[in-house]
CSV table of C-alpha atoms in Angstrom, one decimal:
chain,number,residue,atom,x,y,z
A,1,UNK,CA,-17.0,30.4,-0.2
A,2,UNK,CA,-16.6,26.7,-0.5
A,3,UNK,CA,-14.0,25.1,1.8
A,4,UNK,CA,-12.5,22.1,0.2
A,5,UNK,CA,-9.4,20.0,-0.2
A,6,UNK,CA,-8.3,20.5,3.4
A,7,UNK,CA,-5.0,19.0,4.3
A,8,UNK,CA,-1.2,19.6,4.7
A,9,UNK,CA,0.3,22.7,3.1
A,10,UNK,CA,3.5,22.9,5.1
A,11,UNK,CA,5.6,20.4,7.1
A,12,UNK,CA,8.5,20.5,9.6
A,13,UNK,CA,10.4,17.7,11.2
A,14,UNK,CA,12.8,17.6,14.2
A,15,UNK,CA,14.6,14.6,15.7
A,16,UNK,CA,17.4,14.5,18.2
A,17,UNK,CA,21.0,14.7,17.2
A,18,UNK,CA,22.1,11.8,19.4
A,19,UNK,CA,21.8,8.3,17.9
A,20,UNK,CA,22.9,4.8,18.8
A,21,UNK,CA,23.7,2.1,16.1
A,22,UNK,CA,21.4,-0.9,16.4
A,23,UNK,CA,24.1,-3.4,15.4
A,24,UNK,CA,26.4,-2.0,18.2
A,25,UNK,CA,23.5,-2.2,20.6
A,26,UNK,CA,23.0,-5.9,19.7
A,27,UNK,CA,26.5,-6.7,20.8
A,28,UNK,CA,26.3,-4.5,23.9
A,29,UNK,CA,23.0,-6.2,25.0
A,30,UNK,CA,24.4,-9.7,24.3
A,31,UNK,CA,21.6,-10.8,22.0
A,32,UNK,CA,22.0,-12.8,18.9
A,33,UNK,CA,23.6,-11.0,15.9
A,34,UNK,CA,20.9,-9.5,13.7
A,35,UNK,CA,18.2,-9.5,16.5
A,36,UNK,CA,17.6,-5.8,16.1
A,37,UNK,CA,18.8,-5.2,12.6
A,38,UNK,CA,17.5,-8.2,10.6
A,39,UNK,CA,14.9,-9.4,13.1
A,40,UNK,CA,13.2,-6.0,13.7
A,41,UNK,CA,14.6,-4.2,10.5
A,42,UNK,CA,16.1,-1.3,12.4
A,43,UNK,CA,19.4,0.6,11.7
A,44,UNK,CA,19.7,3.3,14.3
A,45,UNK,CA,17.8,4.9,17.3
A,46,UNK,CA,17.7,8.5,18.2
A,47,UNK,CA,17.4,9.5,21.8
A,48,UNK,CA,17.3,12.5,24.1
A,49,UNK,CA,19.5,13.5,27.1
A,50,UNK,CA,17.8,15.2,30.1
A,51,UNK,CA,18.1,18.6,28.3
A,52,UNK,CA,15.3,17.7,25.9
A,53,UNK,CA,11.7,16.8,26.7
A,54,UNK,CA,8.4,16.6,24.8
A,55,UNK,CA,7.9,20.4,25.1
A,56,UNK,CA,11.3,21.3,23.7
A,57,UNK,CA,10.9,19.0,20.7
A,58,UNK,CA,7.5,20.5,20.0
A,59,UNK,CA,8.8,24.0,20.3
A,60,UNK,CA,11.6,23.3,17.8
A,61,UNK,CA,9.4,21.7,15.2
A,62,UNK,CA,6.7,24.4,15.5
A,63,UNK,CA,9.2,27.3,15.4
A,64,UNK,CA,10.8,25.9,12.3
A,65,UNK,CA,7.5,25.5,10.6
A,66,UNK,CA,6.6,29.2,11.3
A,67,UNK,CA,10.0,30.4,10.1
A,68,UNK,CA,10.7,28.1,7.1
A,69,UNK,CA,7.3,28.9,5.6
A,70,UNK,CA,7.0,32.5,6.8
A,71,UNK,CA,3.7,31.8,8.6
A,72,UNK,CA,2.1,34.8,10.3
A,73,UNK,CA,1.3,33.8,13.8
A,74,UNK,CA,-2.1,35.7,13.5
A,75,UNK,CA,-3.1,33.4,10.6
A,76,UNK,CA,-3.4,30.5,13.0
A,77,UNK,CA,-6.8,29.9,14.6
A,78,UNK,CA,-6.3,26.3,15.9
A,79,UNK,CA,-3.3,24.5,17.4
A,80,UNK,CA,-3.7,20.8,18.4
A,81,UNK,CA,-1.0,18.6,19.9
A,82,UNK,CA,-0.9,14.8,19.8
A,83,UNK,CA,1.4,13.2,22.3
A,84,UNK,CA,1.6,10.4,24.9
A,85,UNK,CA,4.8,11.6,26.5
A,86,UNK,CA,3.1,13.2,29.6
A,87,UNK,CA,5.3,15.4,31.8
A,88,UNK,CA,2.4,17.1,33.4
A,89,UNK,CA,-1.0,15.6,34.3
A,90,UNK,CA,-2.8,18.9,33.7
A,91,UNK,CA,-0.9,21.4,31.7
A,92,UNK,CA,-0.9,20.7,28.0
A,93,UNK,CA,2.1,21.0,25.6
A,94,UNK,CA,-0.1,23.4,23.5
A,95,UNK,CA,0.1,26.0,26.3
A,96,UNK,CA,3.9,25.9,26.1
A,97,UNK,CA,3.7,26.4,22.4
A,98,UNK,CA,1.7,29.6,22.9
A,99,UNK,CA,5.0,31.3,23.7
A,100,UNK,CA,5.5,31.2,19.9
A,101,UNK,CA,2.3,33.2,19.4
A,102,UNK,CA,2.8,36.3,21.7
A,103,UNK,CA,0.4,38.4,19.7
A,104,UNK,CA,-2.3,35.9,19.1
A,105,UNK,CA,-4.2,34.5,22.1
A,106,UNK,CA,-7.3,33.4,20.1
A,107,UNK,CA,-6.1,29.9,19.2
A,108,UNK,CA,-8.4,26.9,19.8
A,109,UNK,CA,-7.1,23.5,20.7
A,110,UNK,CA,-5.2,21.5,23.3
A,111,UNK,CA,-3.5,18.1,23.7
A,112,UNK,CA,-4.9,14.7,22.5
A,113,UNK,CA,-3.7,11.5,24.1
A,114,UNK,CA,-4.0,7.9,23.2
A,115,UNK,CA,-0.6,6.3,22.8
A,116,UNK,CA,0.7,6.6,19.2
A,117,UNK,CA,-2.8,7.5,17.8
A,118,UNK,CA,-3.1,10.9,19.5
A,119,UNK,CA,-1.4,12.7,16.7
A,120,UNK,CA,-3.8,11.4,14.0
A,121,UNK,CA,-6.8,12.4,16.2
A,122,UNK,CA,-5.2,15.8,16.6
A,123,UNK,CA,-5.0,16.0,12.8
A,124,UNK,CA,-8.7,15.0,12.4
A,125,UNK,CA,-9.6,17.7,14.9
A,126,UNK,CA,-7.6,20.3,12.9
A,127,UNK,CA,-9.1,19.2,9.5
A,128,UNK,CA,-12.6,19.3,11.0
A,129,UNK,CA,-11.9,22.7,12.5
A,130,UNK,CA,-11.0,24.1,9.1
A,131,UNK,CA,-14.2,22.8,7.5
A,132,UNK,CA,-16.3,24.2,10.3
A,133,UNK,CA,-14.6,27.6,10.9
A,134,UNK,CA,-12.5,28.7,7.9
A,135,UNK,CA,-15.4,30.5,6.1
A,136,UNK,CA,-15.8,32.8,9.2
A,137,UNK,CA,-12.2,32.8,10.5
A,138,UNK,CA,-10.1,32.8,7.4
A,139,UNK,CA,-7.4,31.3,9.5
A,140,UNK,CA,-5.5,28.0,9.4
A,141,UNK,CA,-4.6,25.3,11.8
A,142,UNK,CA,-1.3,23.7,13.1
A,143,UNK,CA,-1.0,20.1,14.3
A,144,UNK,CA,2.1,19.1,16.3
A,145,UNK,CA,3.0,15.4,16.9
A,146,UNK,CA,5.7,15.0,19.5
A,147,UNK,CA,7.0,12.1,21.6
A,148,UNK,CA,10.0,10.5,23.3
A,149,UNK,CA,9.9,6.7,23.3
A,150,UNK,CA,12.2,5.0,25.8
A,151,UNK,CA,12.0,1.7,27.6
A,152,UNK,CA,13.5,0.1,30.6
A,153,UNK,CA,16.4,-2.4,30.2
A,154,UNK,CA,15.2,-5.5,28.5
A,155,UNK,CA,13.9,-6.7,25.1
A,156,UNK,CA,11.8,-3.5,24.3
A,157,UNK,CA,14.6,-0.9,24.9
A,158,UNK,CA,15.8,-1.3,21.3
A,159,UNK,CA,12.4,-0.1,20.0
A,160,UNK,CA,12.7,3.5,21.3
A,161,UNK,CA,13.1,6.8,19.4
A,162,UNK,CA,12.1,10.4,19.5
A,163,UNK,CA,10.9,13.2,17.2
A,164,UNK,CA,8.4,16.0,16.5
A,165,UNK,CA,6.5,16.9,13.4
A,166,UNK,CA,4.5,20.1,12.8
A,167,UNK,CA,1.9,20.3,10.0
A,168,UNK,CA,0.1,23.4,8.7
A,169,UNK,CA,-3.5,22.5,7.8
A,170,UNK,CA,-5.3,24.7,5.2
A,171,UNK,CA,-8.0,24.5,2.5
A,172,UNK,CA,-6.8,23.8,-1.1
A,173,UNK,CA,-3.8,22.0,0.3
A,174,UNK,CA,-1.0,20.3,-1.6
A,175,UNK,CA,-1.8,17.1,0.3
A,176,UNK,CA,-5.5,16.9,1.0
A,177,UNK,CA,-7.4,14.3,2.9
A,178,UNK,CA,-10.2,12.3,1.4
A,179,UNK,CA,-13.3,10.6,2.8
A,180,UNK,CA,-13.9,8.2,4.3
A,181,UNK,CA,-12.2,7.5,7.6
A,182,UNK,CA,-12.2,3.9,8.9
A,183,UNK,CA,-11.9,3.6,12.7
A,184,UNK,CA,-11.4,0.6,15.0
A,185,UNK,CA,-11.4,1.1,18.8
A,186,UNK,CA,-11.3,-1.6,21.5
A,187,UNK,CA,-10.4,-1.9,25.1
A,188,UNK,CA,-6.9,-3.6,25.2
A,189,UNK,CA,-4.1,-3.7,27.8
A,190,UNK,CA,-1.2,-4.2,25.4
A,191,UNK,CA,0.7,-1.0,26.4
A,192,UNK,CA,0.0,1.6,29.0
A,193,UNK,CA,1.6,4.0,31.5
A,194,UNK,CA,-0.3,3.9,34.8
A,195,UNK,CA,0.1,6.6,37.5
A,196,UNK,CA,1.7,5.0,40.5
A,197,UNK,CA,3.8,5.8,43.5
A,198,UNK,CA,7.0,6.1,41.5
A,199,UNK,CA,7.5,8.4,38.5
A,200,UNK,CA,8.8,6.7,35.4
A,201,UNK,CA,9.1,7.3,31.7
A,202,UNK,CA,8.9,3.5,31.0
A,203,UNK,CA,5.6,1.9,29.9
A,204,UNK,CA,4.2,-1.5,30.8
A,205,UNK,CA,4.1,-3.4,27.5
A,206,UNK,CA,3.2,-6.9,26.4
A,207,UNK,CA,4.9,-7.2,23.0
A,208,UNK,CA,3.1,-10.4,21.8
A,209,UNK,CA,-0.3,-9.1,22.7
A,210,UNK,CA,0.5,-5.7,21.2
A,211,UNK,CA,1.4,-7.2,17.8
A,212,UNK,CA,-1.9,-9.1,17.8
A,213,UNK,CA,-3.9,-5.9,18.7
A,214,UNK,CA,-2.1,-4.0,15.9
A,215,UNK,CA,-3.0,-6.7,13.3
A,216,UNK,CA,-6.6,-7.0,14.5
A,217,UNK,CA,-7.0,-3.2,14.1
A,218,UNK,CA,-5.3,-3.2,10.7
A,219,UNK,CA,-7.5,-5.9,9.2
A,220,UNK,CA,-10.7,-4.3,10.7
A,221,UNK,CA,-9.8,-0.8,9.4
A,222,UNK,CA,-9.1,-2.1,5.9
A,223,UNK,CA,-12.4,-4.0,5.8
A,224,UNK,CA,-14.2,-0.9,6.9
A,225,UNK,CA,-12.3,1.3,4.5
A,226,UNK,CA,-13.3,-0.9,1.6
A,227,UNK,CA,-16.9,-1.1,2.7
A,228,UNK,CA,-17.2,2.7,3.2
A,229,UNK,CA,-15.3,3.5,0.0
A,230,UNK,CA,-17.6,1.2,-2.0
A,231,UNK,CA,-20.7,3.0,-0.7
A,232,UNK,CA,-19.1,6.4,-1.3
A,233,UNK,CA,-17.4,5.9,-4.7
A,234,UNK,CA,-19.4,2.9,-6.0
A,235,UNK,CA,-16.2,0.9,-6.7
A,236,UNK,CA,-13.7,-1.4,-5.0
A,237,UNK,CA,-10.4,0.0,-3.6
A,238,UNK,CA,-7.1,-1.9,-3.7
A,239,UNK,CA,-3.5,-1.4,-2.7
A,240,UNK,CA,-2.8,-0.9,-6.4
A,241,UNK,CA,-4.8,2.3,-6.2
A,242,UNK,CA,-2.2,4.0,-4.0
A,243,UNK,CA,1.3,5.4,-4.8
A,244,UNK,CA,2.3,4.7,-1.2
A,245,UNK,CA,1.0,2.6,1.7
A,246,UNK,CA,2.1,4.1,5.0
A,247,UNK,CA,1.5,2.3,8.3
A,248,UNK,CA,2.4,3.2,11.9
A,249,UNK,CA,5.8,1.8,12.5
A,250,UNK,CA,6.9,0.5,16.0
A,251,UNK,CA,9.6,-1.4,14.0
A,252,UNK,CA,10.1,-2.2,10.3
A,253,UNK,CA,9.4,-5.9,10.3
A,254,UNK,CA,5.9,-5.5,11.8
A,255,UNK,CA,5.1,-3.1,8.9
A,256,UNK,CA,6.3,-5.5,6.3
A,257,UNK,CA,4.1,-8.3,7.7
A,258,UNK,CA,1.2,-5.9,7.9
A,259,UNK,CA,1.6,-4.9,4.2
A,260,UNK,CA,1.6,-8.7,3.5
A,261,UNK,CA,-1.7,-9.0,5.4
A,262,UNK,CA,-3.3,-6.1,3.5
A,263,UNK,CA,-2.2,-7.7,0.2
A,264,UNK,CA,-3.7,-11.0,1.3
A,265,UNK,CA,-7.0,-9.2,2.0
A,266,UNK,CA,-7.0,-7.9,-1.7
A,267,UNK,CA,-6.1,-11.4,-2.9
A,268,UNK,CA,-8.9,-13.0,-1.0
A,269,UNK,CA,-11.4,-10.6,-2.5
A,270,UNK,CA,-10.1,-11.0,-6.0
A,271,UNK,CA,-10.2,-14.8,-5.5
A,272,UNK,CA,-13.8,-14.6,-4.5
A,273,UNK,CA,-14.5,-12.5,-7.6
A,274,UNK,CA,-12.9,-15.2,-9.7
A,275,UNK,CA,-9.7,-13.3,-10.5
A,276,UNK,CA,-6.3,-14.9,-10.7
A,277,UNK,CA,-4.0,-14.6,-7.7
A,278,UNK,CA,-0.4,-15.5,-6.9
A,279,UNK,CA,-1.3,-17.1,-3.6
A,280,UNK,CA,-1.1,-20.8,-4.5
A,281,UNK,CA,-1.2,-23.0,-1.5
A,282,UNK,CA,-2.7,-20.3,0.8
A,283,UNK,CA,-6.0,-21.3,2.5
A,284,UNK,CA,-8.0,-18.2,2.2
A,285,UNK,CA,-10.5,-19.5,4.8
A,286,UNK,CA,-7.8,-20.0,7.5
A,287,UNK,CA,-7.3,-17.4,10.2
A,288,UNK,CA,-3.7,-16.1,9.8
A,289,UNK,CA,-1.6,-15.3,12.8
A,290,UNK,CA,1.2,-12.8,12.6
A,291,UNK,CA,3.2,-15.2,14.8
A,292,UNK,CA,2.9,-18.0,12.2
A,293,UNK,CA,6.4,-17.7,10.8
A,294,UNK,CA,6.0,-20.1,7.9
A,295,UNK,CA,2.8,-18.6,6.6
A,296,UNK,CA,4.0,-15.1,7.1
A,297,UNK,CA,7.2,-15.8,5.2
A,298,UNK,CA,5.1,-16.9,2.2
A,299,UNK,CA,2.8,-13.9,2.5
A,300,UNK,CA,5.8,-11.5,2.7
A,301,UNK,CA,7.3,-13.1,-0.4
A,302,UNK,CA,4.0,-12.8,-2.3
A,303,UNK,CA,3.6,-9.1,-1.5
A,304,UNK,CA,7.2,-8.3,-2.2
A,305,UNK,CA,6.5,-5.9,-5.1
A,306,UNK,CA,4.0,-3.9,-3.1
A,307,UNK,CA,6.4,-3.7,-0.2
A,308,UNK,CA,9.4,-2.7,-2.4
A,309,UNK,CA,7.5,0.1,-4.3
A,310,UNK,CA,4.8,1.4,-1.9
A,311,UNK,CA,6.2,1.2,1.6
A,312,UNK,CA,9.8,0.2,2.3
A,313,UNK,CA,11.5,3.2,0.6
A,314,UNK,CA,9.5,5.6,2.8
A,315,UNK,CA,10.5,3.9,6.1
A,316,UNK,CA,14.0,5.5,6.0
A,317,UNK,CA,13.3,7.7,9.1
A,318,UNK,CA,11.6,4.9,11.0
A,319,UNK,CA,14.6,2.6,10.4
A,320,UNK,CA,17.2,5.2,11.4
A,321,UNK,CA,15.4,7.0,14.2
A,322,UNK,CA,13.2,4.3,15.7
A,323,UNK,CA,9.6,4.5,17.0
A,324,UNK,CA,8.7,8.1,17.5
A,325,UNK,CA,5.1,7.2,18.6
A,326,UNK,CA,2.8,10.0,17.2
A,327,UNK,CA,5.2,11.3,14.5
A,328,UNK,CA,6.1,7.8,13.2
A,329,UNK,CA,3.4,7.6,10.6
A,330,UNK,CA,4.0,11.1,9.1
A,331,UNK,CA,7.7,10.6,9.0
A,332,UNK,CA,6.9,8.3,6.1
A,333,UNK,CA,5.1,11.2,4.4
A,334,UNK,CA,8.2,13.4,4.8
A,335,UNK,CA,10.3,10.6,3.3
A,336,UNK,CA,7.9,10.2,0.4
A,337,UNK,CA,8.2,13.9,-0.4
A,338,UNK,CA,12.0,13.9,0.1
A,339,UNK,CA,12.5,10.9,-2.2
A,340,UNK,CA,9.9,12.0,-4.7
A,341,UNK,CA,12.4,12.6,-7.5
A,342,UNK,CA,13.8,9.1,-7.1
A,343,UNK,CA,10.4,7.5,-7.2
A,344,UNK,CA,9.9,5.8,-10.5
A,345,UNK,CA,6.1,5.7,-10.5
A,346,UNK,CA,4.2,7.1,-13.3
A,347,UNK,CA,3.9,10.8,-12.6
A,348,UNK,CA,0.9,11.2,-14.9
A,349,UNK,CA,-1.2,9.1,-12.5
A,350,UNK,CA,-2.9,10.8,-9.5
A,351,UNK,CA,-0.8,10.3,-6.3
A,352,UNK,CA,-3.1,8.7,-3.8
A,353,UNK,CA,-1.6,7.9,-0.4
A,354,UNK,CA,-3.0,5.4,2.1
A,355,UNK,CA,-2.4,5.8,5.9
A,356,UNK,CA,-3.0,3.4,8.8
A,357,UNK,CA,-2.6,4.8,12.4
A,358,UNK,CA,-2.5,2.7,15.5
A,359,UNK,CA,-2.4,3.6,19.2
A,360,UNK,CA,-2.2,0.9,21.9
A,361,UNK,CA,-5.1,0.6,24.3
A,362,UNK,CA,-6.4,0.7,21.5
A,363,UNK,CA,-7.6,3.1,18.8
A,364,UNK,CA,-6.8,3.0,15.1
A,365,UNK,CA,-7.8,4.6,11.8
A,366,UNK,CA,-7.3,4.2,8.1
A,367,UNK,CA,-7.6,7.2,5.7
A,368,UNK,CA,-6.4,8.4,2.4
A,369,UNK,CA,-5.0,11.6,0.9
A,370,UNK,CA,-4.3,13.0,-2.6
A,371,UNK,CA,-1.1,14.7,-3.5
A,372,UNK,CA,-1.6,17.7,-5.9
A,373,UNK,CA,1.4,18.0,-8.1
A,374,UNK,CA,0.3,21.4,-9.4
A,375,UNK,CA,0.1,23.0,-5.9
A,376,UNK,CA,2.8,25.6,-5.5
A,377,UNK,CA,3.2,24.7,-1.8
A,378,UNK,CA,4.6,21.3,-2.7
A,379,UNK,CA,8.0,22.7,-3.7
A,380,UNK,CA,8.8,24.1,-0.2
A,381,UNK,CA,7.6,20.8,1.5
A,382,UNK,CA,9.9,18.8,-0.8
A,383,UNK,CA,12.8,21.1,0.0
A,384,UNK,CA,12.3,20.7,3.8
A,385,UNK,CA,11.8,17.0,3.5
A,386,UNK,CA,15.1,16.6,1.5
A,387,UNK,CA,16.9,18.5,4.3
A,388,UNK,CA,15.4,16.2,6.9
A,389,UNK,CA,16.8,13.2,5.0
A,390,UNK,CA,20.2,14.8,4.7
A,391,UNK,CA,20.3,15.6,8.4
A,392,UNK,CA,20.3,11.8,9.2
A,393,UNK,CA,24.0,11.8,8.3
A,394,UNK,CA,24.8,14.7,10.5
A,395,UNK,CA,23.8,13.1,13.8
A,396,UNK,CA,26.2,12.3,16.7
A,397,UNK,CA,26.7,8.6,17.0
A,398,UNK,CA,27.2,7.6,20.6
A,399,UNK,CA,28.1,4.2,22.0
A,400,UNK,CA,25.6,1.9,23.6
A,401,UNK,CA,27.3,2.6,27.0
A,402,UNK,CA,26.8,6.3,26.5
A,403,UNK,CA,23.2,5.6,25.5
A,404,UNK,CA,22.7,3.6,28.6
A,405,UNK,CA,24.3,6.3,30.8
A,406,UNK,CA,22.1,9.0,29.3
A,407,UNK,CA,18.9,7.1,30.0
A,408,UNK,CA,20.1,6.7,33.6
A,409,UNK,CA,20.8,10.5,33.6
A,410,UNK,CA,17.2,11.0,32.5
A,411,UNK,CA,16.0,8.8,35.4
A,412,UNK,CA,18.0,10.8,37.9
A,413,UNK,CA,16.6,14.1,36.6
A,414,UNK,CA,13.1,12.8,36.7
A,415,UNK,CA,13.4,11.7,40.3
A,416,UNK,CA,15.4,14.7,41.5
A,417,UNK,CA,13.7,17.3,43.7
A,418,UNK,CA,13.1,20.8,42.2
A,419,UNK,CA,14.7,23.1,41.6
A,420,UNK,CA,17.0,21.3,39.2
A,421,UNK,CA,19.2,21.8,36.1
A,422,UNK,CA,19.7,19.1,33.5
A,423,UNK,CA,23.1,17.3,34.1
A,424,UNK,CA,23.8,17.2,30.3
A,425,UNK,CA,24.1,21.0,30.2
A,426,UNK,CA,27.4,20.7,32.0
A,427,UNK,CA,28.8,17.6,30.3
A,428,UNK,CA,30.9,17.3,27.1
A,429,UNK,CA,29.8,15.1,24.3
A,430,UNK,CA,26.1,15.7,24.4
A,431,UNK,CA,24.8,18.1,21.8
A,432,UNK,CA,21.5,19.3,20.4
A,433,UNK,CA,21.0,20.2,16.7
A,434,UNK,CA,23.4,22.9,15.6
A,435,UNK,CA,20.8,25.6,15.3
A,436,UNK,CA,17.2,26.6,16.1
A,437,UNK,CA,16.7,23.8,18.7
A,438,UNK,CA,15.0,24.5,22.0
A,439,UNK,CA,16.3,22.8,25.1
A,440,UNK,CA,15.2,22.5,28.8
A,441,UNK,CA,17.3,25.1,30.7
A,442,UNK,CA,16.0,24.6,34.2
A,443,UNK,CA,13.1,23.6,36.4
A,444,UNK,CA,12.4,26.0,39.3
A,445,UNK,CA,11.4,25.4,42.9
A,446,UNK,CA,7.7,25.4,41.8
A,447,UNK,CA,8.5,22.7,39.1
A,448,UNK,CA,8.0,25.2,36.3
A,449,UNK,CA,10.0,24.4,33.2
A,450,UNK,CA,12.0,27.0,31.3
A,451,UNK,CA,13.4,26.7,27.8
A,452,UNK,CA,16.1,28.4,25.7
A,453,UNK,CA,16.9,28.0,22.0
A,454,UNK,CA,20.1,27.7,20.1
A,455,UNK,CA,20.0,30.4,17.4
């Protein structure tokens, strides 16, 4: 048999119930009004107490995927996890998830780590596994993207978030990935989490360098994507070819500027080809810096229609949850599905989706997918995606002081000697999702973690 159209055929999303309002956090932190909301484009930030960790988030998303789509555990032959939230230097999150497959020990895969990019590489592994093994195995793959992003007190703390997404990867999928893949990898020190004498969840980050690394990778990937696509399809590709343009989102304003730079790339090429452009006054030969406020303002304005129709509507989770690291990119896919009925684009045209993934350090990729409107699996994915959007309004809004206290609680738990029990389990006012959410119940004297679920 021919294995083709490999991609996403089921999707699940879990994010914590606790959220802090970014405008309230601005006042609490004593920064200028609009610093987090207008300056970064953020609305809310989800966060975890000490009773949730990267394993519990992954368990919740994966269990919901299996249950909501009635997936037989024996139909899975590969399970790959992408995460940078390391709570064990050896044991992978994938091994914890095997508790959900008690009757199936023949499942390939483990964890993939490189900052926010690990989830996309996990996806690539799963897609390639299907192409290589499905004919013999007749089994599918699951990819889990799970992270908790928190920062020490200071300017980066407002860019946290948390979540987990599980994807079922199959042949003949409703959302299937296309060739080519464009990759950009380089040794950078923009964001990292070194092992030292003191355990910490907080990274070392240089925000200005990180933005430059992101933009360098973006431009390189788009150039490579255009070059490879021209060789493969014998034609140019443009942003206009895609129904949605989805980019990894540390915060919204970076994505808006990045879309402007992609649009500039198209305009440069069209200008070279003698086509009319709307970029009067822009020196196409100049090197554009994302930190050049005046030029970026002009580019953002020029790319406004692309931003408004192809990217901004699908950042609803990113704006309201924050930076989830590995799940951040595919949260936009879930929003695209959930808002699909509201999208005014021409439904007679093929729905092509463009993705850009970035992970500090750094590794990045650009790739595309096609959404098949006739695939029966799409209906369930749209239903689940709409429920994920609705759940944004059901979260528990806590004050900035409560948020700060909870992060301090996480620090105490991290540094406490085993055995230990999360403090939040005995405190009022800290909840998980109302049902089907796993939580950390205890850590025993041998530092083994045990989980329970809310049924």
